[in-house]
PDB file of C-alpha atoms and ligand atoms in Angstrom:
ATOM      1  CA  MET A   1       5.124   6.079 -12.531  1.00 67.00           C
ATOM      2  CA  ARG A   2       6.566   9.564 -12.528  1.00 66.00           C
ATOM      3  CA  LEU A   3       8.301  11.055  -9.589  1.00 67.00           C
ATOM      4  CA  GLY A   4       9.546  14.907  -9.241  1.00 61.00           C
ATOM      5  CA  SER A   5       8.450  18.253  -9.988  1.00 52.00           C
ATOM      6  CA  THR A   6       6.419  19.211 -12.857  1.00 46.00           C
ATOM      7  CA  THR A   7       9.502  20.634 -14.994  1.00 49.00           C
ATOM      8  CA  ARG A   8      11.478  17.406 -14.490  1.00 67.00           C
ATOM      9  CA  CYS A   9      10.410  13.929 -13.804  1.00 91.00           C
ATOM     10  CA  LEU A  10      11.775  10.468 -13.073  1.00 96.00           C
ATOM     11  CA  HIS A  11      10.324   7.714 -14.902  1.00 97.00           C
ATOM     12  CA  ILE A  12      10.102   4.549 -12.887  1.00 98.00           C
ATOM     13  CA  CYS A  13       9.849   1.314 -14.683  1.00 98.00           C
ATOM     14  CA  ARG A  14       9.101  -1.996 -12.116  1.00 97.00           C
ATOM     15  CA  SER A  15       9.067  -4.153 -15.034  1.00 97.00           C
ATOM     16  CA  ILE A  16      10.896  -5.215 -18.147  1.00 97.00           C
ATOM     17  CA  GLU A  17       7.837  -4.734 -20.333  1.00 97.00           C
ATOM     18  CA  GLU A  18       7.238  -1.320 -18.812  1.00 97.00           C
ATOM     19  CA  PHE A  19      10.664  -0.378 -19.477  1.00 98.00           C
ATOM     20  CA  ARG A  20      10.896  -1.600 -23.218  1.00 97.00           C
ATOM     21  CA  LYS A  21       7.574   0.524 -23.798  1.00 97.00           C
ATOM     22  CA  TYR A  22       9.216   3.300 -22.691  1.00 97.00           C
ATOM     23  CA  ARG A  23      12.465   2.600 -24.443  1.00 96.00           C
ATOM     24  CA  LYS A  24      10.452   2.202 -27.656  1.00 95.00           C
ATOM     25  CA  ALA A  25       8.758   5.664 -27.484  1.00 95.00           C
ATOM     26  CA  LEU A  26      12.258   7.444 -27.230  1.00 93.00           C
ATOM     27  CA  GLY A  27      13.192   6.382 -30.808  1.00 87.00           C
ATOM     28  CA  VAL A  28      16.784   6.215 -31.943  1.00 81.00           C
ATOM     29  CA  LYS A  29      18.315   8.817 -29.285  1.00 89.00           C
ATOM     30  CA  THR A  30      21.426   7.946 -27.733  1.00 97.00           C
ATOM     31  CA  LEU A  31      20.847   6.418 -24.025  1.00 98.00           C
ATOM     32  CA  GLY A  32      23.520   6.377 -21.267  1.00 98.00           C
ATOM     33  CA  PHE A  33      22.943   3.630 -18.731  1.00 98.00           C
ATOM     34  CA  VAL A  34      24.092   3.665 -15.330  1.00 98.00           C
ATOM     35  CA  PRO A  35      23.620  -0.090 -13.616  1.00 98.00           C
ATOM     36  CA  THR A  36      23.635   0.037  -9.772  1.00 98.00           C
ATOM     37  CA  MET A  37      22.809  -1.953  -7.112  1.00 96.00           C
ATOM     38  CA  GLY A  38      21.443   1.354  -5.061  1.00 96.00           C
ATOM     39  CA  ALA A  39      22.516   2.865  -1.599  1.00 95.00           C
ATOM     40  CA  LEU A  40      23.583   5.814  -4.042  1.00 97.00           C
ATOM     41  CA  HIS A  41      26.325   8.248  -3.125  1.00 97.00           C
ATOM     42  CA  ASP A  42      28.039  10.740  -5.147  1.00 98.00           C
ATOM     43  CA  GLY A  43      30.268   8.031  -6.717  1.00 98.00           C
ATOM     44  CA  HIS A  44      27.306   6.813  -8.659  1.00 98.00           C
ATOM     45  CA  ILE A  45      25.982  10.512  -9.428  1.00 98.00           C
ATOM     46  CA  SER A  46      29.550  11.136 -11.227  1.00 98.00           C
ATOM     47  CA  LEU A  47      28.644   8.286 -13.482  1.00 98.00           C
ATOM     48  CA  VAL A  48      24.998  10.225 -14.166  1.00 98.00           C
ATOM     49  CA  LYS A  49      26.739  13.397 -14.617  1.00 98.00           C
ATOM     50  CA  LYS A  50      29.121  11.944 -17.239  1.00 98.00           C
ATOM     51  CA  ALA A  51      26.169  10.132 -18.938  1.00 98.00           C
ATOM     52  CA  LYS A  52      24.243  13.610 -19.118  1.00 98.00           C
ATOM     53  CA  GLU A  53      27.148  15.089 -20.737  1.00 98.00           C
ATOM     54  CA  GLU A  54      27.303  12.740 -23.370  1.00 97.00           C
ATOM     55  CA  CYS A  55      23.493  11.505 -24.048  1.00 97.00           C
ATOM     56  CA  ASP A  56      20.217  12.809 -24.852  1.00 97.00           C
ATOM     57  CA  ILE A  57      18.426  10.383 -22.018  1.00 97.00           C
ATOM     58  CA  VAL A  58      19.864   8.781 -19.058  1.00 98.00           C
ATOM     59  CA  ALA A  59      18.447   5.584 -17.438  1.00 98.00           C
ATOM     60  CA  ALA A  60      19.801   4.091 -14.395  1.00 98.00           C
ATOM     61  CA  SER A  61      18.757   0.786 -12.933  1.00 98.00           C
ATOM     62  CA  ILE A  62      18.742  -0.260  -8.782  1.00 98.00           C
ATOM     63  CA  PHE A  63      18.673  -4.054  -8.565  1.00 97.00           C
ATOM     64  CA  VAL A  64      21.083  -6.004  -5.927  1.00 96.00           C
ATOM     65  CA  ASN A  65      21.947  -8.979  -8.004  1.00 95.00           C
ATOM     66  CA  PRO A  66      21.799 -11.722  -5.523  1.00 92.00           C
ATOM     67  CA  THR A  67      23.860 -14.131  -7.945  1.00 89.00           C
ATOM     68  CA  GLN A  68      26.803 -12.260  -7.693  1.00 87.00           C
ATOM     69  CA  PHE A  69      26.892 -12.789  -3.729  1.00 84.00           C
ATOM     70  CA  GLY A  70      28.458 -15.453  -2.114  1.00 77.00           C
ATOM     71  CA  PRO A  71      26.632 -17.952   0.268  1.00 75.00           C
ATOM     72  CA  HIS A  72      28.435 -16.197   3.397  1.00 74.00           C
ATOM     73  CA  GLU A  73      28.017 -12.719   2.077  1.00 74.00           C
ATOM     74  CA  ASP A  74      26.090  -9.844   2.945  1.00 74.00           C
ATOM     75  CA  LEU A  75      23.260  -9.944   0.342  1.00 86.00           C
ATOM     76  CA  ASP A  76      20.653  -9.621   3.351  1.00 87.00           C
ATOM     77  CA  LYS A  77      22.612  -6.871   4.913  1.00 85.00           C
ATOM     78  CA  TYR A  78      23.575  -4.570   1.724  1.00 88.00           C
ATOM     79  CA  PRO A  79      22.021  -1.302   2.429  1.00 88.00           C
ATOM     80  CA  ARG A  80      18.681  -0.619   0.700  1.00 92.00           C
ATOM     81  CA  THR A  81      17.583   2.702   0.636  1.00 95.00           C
ATOM     82  CA  LEU A  82      15.036   3.186  -2.450  1.00 97.00           C
ATOM     83  CA  GLU A  83      13.625   6.207  -1.535  1.00 97.00           C
ATOM     84  CA  ARG A  84      16.637   8.209  -0.827  1.00 97.00           C
ATOM     85  CA  ASP A  85      17.967   6.689  -3.969  1.00 98.00           C
ATOM     86  CA  LEU A  86      14.984   7.782  -6.309  1.00 98.00           C
ATOM     87  CA  HIS A  87      15.340  11.550  -4.665  1.00 98.00           C
ATOM     88  CA  MET A  88      18.593  11.477  -5.736  1.00 98.00           C
ATOM     89  CA  LEU A  89      18.198  10.198  -9.235  1.00 98.00           C
ATOM     90  CA  THR A  90      15.400  12.844  -9.464  1.00 98.00           C
ATOM     91  CA  LEU A  91      17.835  15.719  -8.419  1.00 97.00           C
ATOM     92  CA  ALA A  92      20.414  14.522 -10.782  1.00 98.00           C
ATOM     93  CA  GLN A  93      17.923  14.573 -13.378  1.00 97.00           C
ATOM     94  CA  VAL A  94      18.087  10.978 -14.392  1.00 98.00           C
ATOM     95  CA  ASP A  95      15.031  10.314 -16.812  1.00 97.00           C
ATOM     96  CA  CYS A  96      14.190   6.874 -16.089  1.00 98.00           C
ATOM     97  CA  VAL A  97      15.014   4.216 -13.689  1.00 98.00           C
ATOM     98  CA  PHE A  98      14.480   0.516 -14.014  1.00 98.00           C
ATOM     99  CA  VAL A  99      13.828  -0.888 -10.449  1.00 98.00           C
ATOM    100  CA  PRO A 100      12.714  -4.649 -10.821  1.00 96.00           C
ATOM    101  CA  ASP A 101      10.073  -5.181  -8.241  1.00 88.00           C
ATOM    102  CA  ASP A 102      11.723  -8.294  -7.060  1.00 87.00           C
ATOM    103  CA  ASN A 103      14.242 -10.911  -8.278  1.00 89.00           C
ATOM    104  CA  LYS A 104      11.638 -12.736  -9.995  1.00 91.00           C
ATOM    105  CA  VAL A 105      11.564  -9.982 -12.461  1.00 93.00           C
ATOM    106  CA  MET A 106      15.014 -10.706 -13.422  1.00 94.00           C
ATOM    107  CA  TYR A 107      15.088 -14.451 -12.708  1.00 92.00           C
ATOM    108  CA  ASP A 108      12.042 -15.714 -13.267  1.00 83.00           C
ATOM    109  CA  ASP A 109      12.957 -19.357 -13.340  1.00 80.00           C
ATOM    110  CA  LYS A 110      16.095 -21.362 -12.937  1.00 80.00           C
ATOM    111  CA  PRO A 111      18.094 -20.068 -15.871  1.00 84.00           C
ATOM    112  CA  LEU A 112      20.116 -22.640 -17.858  1.00 87.00           C
ATOM    113  CA  VAL A 113      22.220 -20.406 -19.726  1.00 92.00           C
ATOM    114  CA  ARG A 114      24.558 -17.868 -18.264  1.00 90.00           C
ATOM    115  CA  VAL A 115      27.640 -15.589 -19.243  1.00 93.00           C
ATOM    116  CA  GLU A 116      30.737 -17.343 -18.569  1.00 88.00           C
ATOM    117  CA  PRO A 117      33.582 -15.119 -17.263  1.00 82.00           C
ATOM    118  CA  PRO A 118      37.313 -15.361 -18.190  1.00 71.00           C
ATOM    119  CA  ALA A 119      39.906 -17.129 -16.157  1.00 67.00           C
ATOM    120  CA  PHE A 120      40.437 -14.053 -13.953  1.00 63.00           C
ATOM    121  CA  SER A 121      37.467 -15.344 -11.923  1.00 53.00           C
ATOM    122  CA  ALA A 122      39.750 -17.641 -10.101  1.00 56.00           C
ATOM    123  CA  ILE A 123      41.734 -14.499  -8.780  1.00 64.00           C
ATOM    124  CA  PHE A 124      40.652 -10.998  -7.540  1.00 64.00           C
ATOM    125  CA  GLU A 125      37.395 -10.891  -6.255  1.00 65.00           C
ATOM    126  CA  GLY A 126      36.551 -14.502  -7.704  1.00 62.00           C
ATOM    127  CA  VAL A 127      38.667 -16.062  -4.775  1.00 65.00           C
ATOM    128  CA  ALA A 128      36.863 -14.872  -2.114  1.00 64.00           C
ATOM    129  CA  ARG A 129      33.645 -14.910  -4.054  1.00 66.00           C
ATOM    130  CA  PRO A 130      33.469 -17.722  -6.538  1.00 65.00           C
ATOM    131  CA  ASP A 131      30.087 -16.384  -8.160  1.00 79.00           C
ATOM    132  CA  PHE A 132      30.957 -12.939  -8.450  1.00 85.00           C
ATOM    133  CA  PHE A 133      32.103 -12.693 -12.238  1.00 89.00           C
ATOM    134  CA  ARG A 134      29.560 -14.904 -13.413  1.00 90.00           C
ATOM    135  CA  GLY A 135      26.991 -13.027 -11.596  1.00 92.00           C
ATOM    136  CA  VAL A 136      28.116  -9.367 -12.615  1.00 94.00           C
ATOM    137  CA  ALA A 137      28.631 -10.749 -16.514  1.00 95.00           C
ATOM    138  CA  THR A 138      25.374 -12.459 -16.658  1.00 95.00           C
ATOM    139  CA  ILE A 139      23.130  -9.645 -14.978  1.00 97.00           C
ATOM    140  CA  VAL A 140      25.004  -6.863 -17.098  1.00 98.00           C
ATOM    141  CA  CYS A 141      24.339  -9.043 -20.062  1.00 98.00           C
ATOM    142  CA  LYS A 142      20.633  -9.034 -19.150  1.00 97.00           C
ATOM    143  CA  LEU A 143      20.404  -5.458 -18.298  1.00 98.00           C
ATOM    144  CA  PHE A 144      21.855  -4.400 -21.531  1.00 98.00           C
ATOM    145  CA  ASN A 145      19.197  -6.568 -23.402  1.00 98.00           C
ATOM    146  CA  ILE A 146      16.752  -4.714 -21.762  1.00 98.00           C
ATOM    147  CA  ILE A 147      17.729  -1.264 -21.479  1.00 98.00           C
ATOM    148  CA  THR A 148      19.368  -1.455 -24.964  1.00 98.00           C
ATOM    149  CA  PRO A 149      21.740   1.815 -24.216  1.00 98.00           C
ATOM    150  CA  THR A 150      24.152   2.974 -26.879  1.00 98.00           C
ATOM    151  CA  HIS A 151      26.280   3.967 -23.921  1.00 98.00           C
ATOM    152  CA  ALA A 152      27.020   2.483 -20.423  1.00 98.00           C
ATOM    153  CA  TYR A 153      28.995   3.702 -17.526  1.00 98.00           C
ATOM    154  CA  PHE A 154      30.946   2.008 -15.052  1.00 98.00           C
ATOM    155  CA  GLY A 155      33.183   3.415 -11.988  1.00 98.00           C
ATOM    156  CA  GLN A 156      37.055   2.458 -12.130  1.00 98.00           C
ATOM    157  CA  LYS A 157      36.498   1.446  -8.556  1.00 97.00           C
ATOM    158  CA  ASP A 158      35.444  -1.664  -9.992  1.00 95.00           C
ATOM    159  CA  ILE A 159      38.207  -2.243 -12.129  1.00 95.00           C
ATOM    160  CA  SER A 160      37.998  -6.079 -12.443  1.00 92.00           C
ATOM    161  CA  GLN A 161      34.094  -5.478 -13.416  1.00 94.00           C
ATOM    162  CA  CYS A 162      35.103  -2.662 -15.817  1.00 96.00           C
ATOM    163  CA  ILE A 163      37.551  -4.658 -17.584  1.00 94.00           C
ATOM    164  CA  LEU A 164      35.303  -7.953 -17.564  1.00 93.00           C
ATOM    165  CA  ILE A 165      32.382  -5.794 -19.097  1.00 96.00           C
ATOM    166  CA  LYS A 166      34.563  -3.902 -21.618  1.00 95.00           C
ATOM    167  CA  ARG A 167      35.815  -7.884 -22.455  1.00 93.00           C
ATOM    168  CA  MET A 168      32.590  -8.900 -22.889  1.00 95.00           C
ATOM    169  CA  VAL A 169      31.093  -6.041 -25.045  1.00 96.00           C
ATOM    170  CA  HIS A 170      34.298  -6.371 -27.570  1.00 94.00           C
ATOM    171  CA  ASP A 171      34.186 -10.064 -27.472  1.00 93.00           C
ATOM    172  CA  LEU A 172      30.747 -10.602 -28.254  1.00 95.00           C
ATOM    173  CA  ASN A 173      30.213  -7.647 -30.215  1.00 97.00           C
ATOM    174  CA  PHE A 174      27.519  -5.572 -28.146  1.00 98.00           C
ATOM    175  CA  PRO A 175      27.131  -2.454 -29.881  1.00 97.00           C
ATOM    176  CA  ILE A 176      27.534  -0.353 -26.917  1.00 98.00           C
ATOM    177  CA  HIS A 177      29.997   2.297 -25.827  1.00 98.00           C
ATOM    178  CA  ILE A 178      31.648   1.407 -22.363  1.00 98.00           C
ATOM    179  CA  ARG A 179      32.992   4.345 -20.495  1.00 98.00           C
ATOM    180  CA  VAL A 180      35.044   4.096 -17.427  1.00 98.00           C
ATOM    181  CA  CYS A 181      34.745   7.063 -15.167  1.00 98.00           C
ATOM    182  CA  GLU A 182      37.532   7.880 -12.582  1.00 98.00           C
ATOM    183  CA  THR A 183      36.783   6.892  -8.862  1.00 98.00           C
ATOM    184  CA  LEU A 184      35.306   9.675  -6.647  1.00 98.00           C
ATOM    185  CA  ARG A 185      37.203   9.589  -3.145  1.00 98.00           C
ATOM    186  CA  ALA A 186      36.712  11.553  -0.263  1.00 98.00           C
ATOM    187  CA  THR A 187      39.129  14.278   0.856  1.00 98.00           C
ATOM    188  CA  ASP A 188      41.646  11.705   2.539  1.00 98.00           C
ATOM    189  CA  GLY A 189      41.456   9.543  -0.566  1.00 98.00           C
ATOM    190  CA  LEU A 190      39.072   6.754   0.489  1.00 98.00           C
ATOM    191  CA  ALA A 191      37.137   5.486  -2.257  1.00 98.00           C
ATOM    192  CA  LEU A 192      33.424   6.417  -1.857  1.00 98.00           C
ATOM    193  CA  SER A 193      31.505   2.937  -1.423  1.00 96.00           C
ATOM    194  CA  SER A 194      28.227   1.877  -0.305  1.00 90.00           C
ATOM    195  CA  ARG A 195      30.217  -0.230   2.365  1.00 90.00           C
ATOM    196  CA  ASN A 196      31.759   2.692   3.731  1.00 94.00           C
ATOM    197  CA  ALA A 197      28.705   3.125   5.886  1.00 91.00           C
ATOM    198  CA  TYR A 198      29.796   0.058   7.976  1.00 92.00           C
ATOM    199  CA  LEU A 199      33.121   1.463   9.289  1.00 97.00           C
ATOM    200  CA  MET A 200      33.110   2.587  12.816  1.00 97.00           C
ATOM    201  CA  ALA A 201      34.209   6.143  13.285  1.00 97.00           C
ATOM    202  CA  HIS A 202      37.430   5.245  14.305  1.00 98.00           C
ATOM    203  CA  GLU A 203      38.136   2.514  11.386  1.00 98.00           C
ATOM    204  CA  ARG A 204      36.943   5.357   8.837  1.00 98.00           C
ATOM    205  CA  GLU A 205      39.617   7.569  10.092  1.00 97.00           C
ATOM    206  CA  ARG A 206      42.224   5.217   8.955  1.00 97.00           C
ATOM    207  CA  ALA A 207      40.706   3.473   5.918  1.00 98.00           C
ATOM    208  CA  SER A 208      42.426   5.924   3.407  1.00 98.00           C
ATOM    209  CA  ILE A 209      45.454   3.606   4.123  1.00 98.00           C
ATOM    210  CA  LEU A 210      44.185   1.670   1.252  1.00 98.00           C
ATOM    211  CA  TYR A 211      44.477   4.389  -1.075  1.00 98.00           C
ATOM    212  CA  LYS A 212      47.974   5.638   0.453  1.00 98.00           C
ATOM    213  CA  ALA A 213      49.308   2.166  -0.040  1.00 98.00           C
ATOM    214  CA  LEU A 214      48.428   1.864  -3.827  1.00 98.00           C
ATOM    215  CA  ASN A 215      49.857   5.503  -4.158  1.00 98.00           C
ATOM    216  CA  ALA A 216      52.903   4.435  -2.884  1.00 98.00           C
ATOM    217  CA  SER A 217      53.415   1.338  -4.875  1.00 98.00           C
ATOM    218  CA  LYS A 218      52.448   3.773  -8.168  1.00 97.00           C
ATOM    219  CA  ILE A 219      54.905   6.257  -7.001  1.00 97.00           C
ATOM    220  CA  TYR A 220      57.608   3.466  -6.575  1.00 96.00           C
ATOM    221  CA  ILE A 221      57.164   2.392 -10.052  1.00 96.00           C
ATOM    222  CA  GLU A 222      57.038   5.680 -11.363  1.00 94.00           C
ATOM    223  CA  ASN A 223      60.443   6.966  -9.669  1.00 94.00           C
ATOM    224  CA  ALA A 224      61.836   3.610 -10.968  1.00 93.00           C
ATOM    225  CA  LYS A 225      64.051   4.348 -13.574  1.00 85.00           C
ATOM    226  CA  SER A 226      64.203   0.662 -15.073  1.00 91.00           C
ATOM    227  CA  GLU A 227      61.899  -2.021 -14.797  1.00 95.00           C
ATOM    228  CA  VAL A 228      60.566  -3.263 -11.558  1.00 96.00           C
ATOM    229  CA  THR A 229      59.523  -6.637 -10.292  1.00 97.00           C
ATOM    230  CA  ARG A 230      55.747  -7.313  -9.375  1.00 96.00           C
ATOM    231  CA  GLN A 231      57.076  -8.851  -5.879  1.00 97.00           C
ATOM    232  CA  ALA A 232      58.687  -5.347  -5.165  1.00 98.00           C
ATOM    233  CA  ILE A 233      55.655  -3.297  -6.153  1.00 98.00           C
ATOM    234  CA  ILE A 234      53.832  -5.528  -3.934  1.00 97.00           C
ATOM    235  CA  GLN A 235      56.224  -5.551  -1.064  1.00 98.00           C
ATOM    236  CA  GLU A 236      55.982  -1.582  -1.550  1.00 98.00           C
ATOM    237  CA  CYS A 237      51.999  -1.797  -0.782  1.00 98.00           C
ATOM    238  CA  GLU A 238      52.234  -4.162   1.866  1.00 98.00           C
ATOM    239  CA  ARG A 239      54.554  -2.300   3.808  1.00 98.00           C
ATOM    240  CA  VAL A 240      52.299   0.851   3.912  1.00 98.00           C
ATOM    241  CA  LEU A 241      49.232  -1.474   4.595  1.00 98.00           C
ATOM    242  CA  ARG A 242      51.321  -3.238   7.379  1.00 97.00           C
ATOM    243  CA  SER A 243      51.961   0.164   9.197  1.00 97.00           C
ATOM    244  CA  GLU A 244      47.951   0.205   9.964  1.00 97.00           C
ATOM    245  CA  GLU A 245      47.284  -2.094  12.609  1.00 97.00           C
ATOM    246  CA  LEU A 246      43.398  -1.838  12.338  1.00 98.00           C
ATOM    247  CA  VAL A 247      43.829  -3.393   8.568  1.00 97.00           C
ATOM    248  CA  THR A 248      42.853  -7.133   9.889  1.00 95.00           C
ATOM    249  CA  HIS A 249      43.484  -9.191   6.587  1.00 95.00           C
ATOM    250  CA  ILE A 250      45.083  -8.329   3.104  1.00 96.00           C
ATOM    251  CA  GLU A 251      43.091 -10.383   0.681  1.00 92.00           C
ATOM    252  CA  TYR A 252      45.142  -9.444  -2.321  1.00 92.00           C
ATOM    253  CA  ILE A 253      47.360  -7.255  -3.644  1.00 95.00           C
ATOM    254  CA  SER A 254      47.740  -7.428  -7.451  1.00 93.00           C
ATOM    255  CA  VAL A 255      49.724  -6.081 -10.429  1.00 95.00           C
ATOM    256  CA  ALA A 256      47.924  -6.840 -13.435  1.00 93.00           C
ATOM    257  CA  SER A 257      47.318  -5.798 -17.248  1.00 93.00           C
ATOM    258  CA  SER A 258      44.203  -3.588 -17.946  1.00 92.00           C
ATOM    259  CA  TRP A 259      43.628  -5.721 -20.756  1.00 90.00           C
ATOM    260  CA  ASP A 260      42.771  -9.173 -19.285  1.00 88.00           C
ATOM    261  CA  MET A 261      43.713  -8.872 -15.592  1.00 88.00           C
ATOM    262  CA  VAL A 262      46.540 -11.415 -16.065  1.00 88.00           C
ATOM    263  CA  GLU A 263      49.208 -10.922 -13.402  1.00 91.00           C
ATOM    264  CA  LEU A 264      52.426  -9.121 -14.917  1.00 93.00           C
ATOM    265  CA  ASP A 265      55.631 -10.077 -13.684  1.00 95.00           C
ATOM    266  CA  SER A 266      57.445  -6.598 -14.177  1.00 96.00           C
ATOM    267  CA  ILE A 267      56.681  -3.135 -15.061  1.00 95.00           C
ATOM    268  CA  GLY A 268      58.984  -1.102 -17.425  1.00 89.00           C
ATOM    269  CA  PRO A 269      59.112   2.464 -18.033  1.00 82.00           C
ATOM    270  CA  HIS A 270      58.087   2.266 -21.498  1.00 82.00           C
ATOM    271  CA  GLY A 271      55.453  -0.907 -21.222  1.00 85.00           C
ATOM    272  CA  GLN A 272      51.920  -1.297 -21.324  1.00 88.00           C
ATOM    273  CA  GLY A 273      51.716   0.065 -17.595  1.00 95.00           C
ATOM    274  CA  CYS A 274      49.260  -1.912 -15.047  1.00 97.00           C
ATOM    275  CA  VAL A 275      46.588  -2.114 -12.515  1.00 96.00           C
ATOM    276  CA  ILE A 276      47.490  -2.162  -8.813  1.00 97.00           C
ATOM    277  CA  SER A 277      44.460  -3.259  -6.921  1.00 96.00           C
ATOM    278  CA  SER A 278      43.834  -4.438  -3.667  1.00 96.00           C
ATOM    279  CA  ALA A 279      41.135  -5.993  -1.015  1.00 94.00           C
ATOM    280  CA  LEU A 280      41.531  -5.519   2.428  1.00 96.00           C
ATOM    281  CA  HIS A 281      39.654  -5.821   5.600  1.00 96.00           C
ATOM    282  CA  ILE A 282      39.313  -3.104   8.194  1.00 97.00           C
ATOM    283  CA  GLY A 283      37.433  -4.625  11.010  1.00 94.00           C
ATOM    284  CA  SER A 284      34.616  -6.674   9.358  1.00 91.00           C
ATOM    285  CA  VAL A 285      34.383  -4.306   6.337  1.00 93.00           C
ATOM    286  CA  ARG A 286      35.748  -5.495   3.050  1.00 92.00           C
ATOM    287  CA  LEU A 287      37.431  -2.538   1.078  1.00 96.00           C
ATOM    288  CA  ILE A 288      38.623  -2.579  -2.574  1.00 96.00           C
ATOM    289  CA  ASP A 289      40.577  -0.003  -4.361  1.00 98.00           C
ATOM    290  CA  ASN A 290      43.019   0.395  -7.435  1.00 98.00           C
ATOM    291  CA  LEU A 291      45.108   2.757  -9.337  1.00 98.00           C
ATOM    292  CA  LEU A 292      46.162   2.877 -13.067  1.00 97.00           C
ATOM    293  CA  VAL A 293      49.852   3.225 -13.933  1.00 97.00           C
ATOM    294  CA  GLY A 294      51.359   4.467 -17.138  1.00 94.00           C
ATOM    295  CA  ARG A 295      49.461   3.552 -20.413  1.00 94.00           C
ATOM    296  CA  ALA A 296      46.983   1.413 -18.516  1.00 95.00           C
ATOM    297  CA  ALA A 297      45.024   4.427 -18.062  1.00 94.00           C
ATOM    298  CA  ASP A 298      44.682   4.791 -21.693  1.00 93.00           C
ATOM    299  CA  LEU A 299      42.949   1.336 -22.406  1.00 92.00           C
ATOM    300  CA  ILE A 300      40.541   1.657 -19.711  1.00 94.00           C
ATOM    301  CA  TYR A 301      39.414   5.169 -20.496  1.00 94.00           C
ATOM    302  CA  ASP A 302      39.257   4.469 -23.899  1.00 87.00           C
ATOM    303  CA  SER A 303      35.465   3.976 -25.295  1.00 74.00           C
ATOM    304  CA  THR A 304      35.088   0.434 -26.719  1.00 62.00           C
TER     305      THR A 304
HETATM  306  P1  AMP B 401      27.408  -0.559  -7.067  1.00 51.45           P
HETATM  307  O1  AMP B 401      26.026   0.295  -6.817  1.00 51.45           O
HETATM  308  O2  AMP B 401      28.371  -0.595  -5.907  1.00 51.45           O
HETATM  309  O3  AMP B 401      27.287  -1.587  -8.149  1.00 51.45           O
HETATM  310  O4  AMP B 401      27.924   0.505  -8.054  1.00 51.45           O
HETATM  311  C1  AMP B 401      27.580   0.856  -9.382  1.00 51.45           C
HETATM  312  C2  AMP B 401      28.351   1.749 -10.112  1.00 51.45           C
HETATM  313  O5  AMP B 401      28.857   2.882  -9.634  1.00 51.45           O
HETATM  314  C3  AMP B 401      29.516   0.909 -10.449  1.00 51.45           C
HETATM  315  O6  AMP B 401      30.101   1.032 -11.778  1.00 51.45           O
HETATM  316  C4  AMP B 401      30.762   1.332  -9.429  1.00 51.45           C
HETATM  317  O7  AMP B 401      32.051   1.031  -9.903  1.00 51.45           O
HETATM  318  C5  AMP B 401      30.237   2.724  -9.766  1.00 51.45           C
HETATM  319  N1  AMP B 401      30.904   3.419  -8.382  1.00 51.45           N
HETATM  320  C6  AMP B 401      30.774   2.791  -7.026  1.00 51.45           C
HETATM  321  N2  AMP B 401      31.284   3.883  -6.105  1.00 51.45           N
HETATM  322  C7  AMP B 401      32.108   4.921  -7.050  1.00 51.45           C
HETATM  323  C8  AMP B 401      32.967   5.921  -6.838  1.00 51.45           C
HETATM  324  N3  AMP B 401      33.527   6.011  -5.559  1.00 51.45           N
HETATM  325  N4  AMP B 401      33.438   6.754  -8.018  1.00 51.45           N
HETATM  326  C9  AMP B 401      33.033   6.317  -9.246  1.00 51.45           C
HETATM  327  N5  AMP B 401      32.381   5.032  -9.452  1.00 51.45           N
HETATM  328  C10 AMP B 401      31.976   4.371  -8.341  1.00 51.45           C
END
């Protein structure tokens, strides 16, 4: 199916076979891939723009992956805005979008084989969402095998996902360049996210507290002349978060390595830097964000 004006069309593939046919006809061109769960916003489109700068052809996917949601999570509630998403992808001049018709296209039977994620599944997103990393690694692996991109684009906003995918590609020798793109933010600093739509107006006004707290920790590290402990960095972040009464629950604050997400005891001025990340709840809405400190940025933005 094709959508768009006569000059620029978005090719829509609903099945794996359809996409493979499309891909085969392209030949050996560079293909940039942007996987998404839909409910698109400018953050997603920033990945598309980067892909368009670097690749001959850009393909996106829209699939709300059930295996990365926990039993009590918002799978049914997750926003689905397909018509609008297709319109945005058309405007962004994406060449092709893979939209599996239903879950059976991606999971046709009870699969026996999955991609087993590293130990950091027991921390970060993995604590609240035990199957999250396995679900992400497996679906991205499947999508890579279907789309066969030369380049794939992920947002720094989901930093643990970026590190997981970079490591999967590195450890399992996928011939794909992974590009991590900076988090697109609203003017007050709040990272754009499909879940921001759930925030009530008064919650939205205060939601930038997460960015402010992470920034305070980053500045704390950068201003220190010598080594600072992980505990002190976390305290600084927590101090700012606690100043906002709408923050109902702090799930975690992490100071970790950008290579494997292992928690670091301290950060020195000449060391490997770190990823400071946090997840919290404002009312019923879960928000995540992170900032990179020092040389951690070099490793993250470096293309695998
Ligand atoms: P999702 O649809 O939430 O799975 O996101 C699809 C991709 O868009 C992921 O690589 C996200 O990290 C990325 N993304 C989401 N929000 C942003 C943002 N604010 N800035 C940049 N990339 C983003």
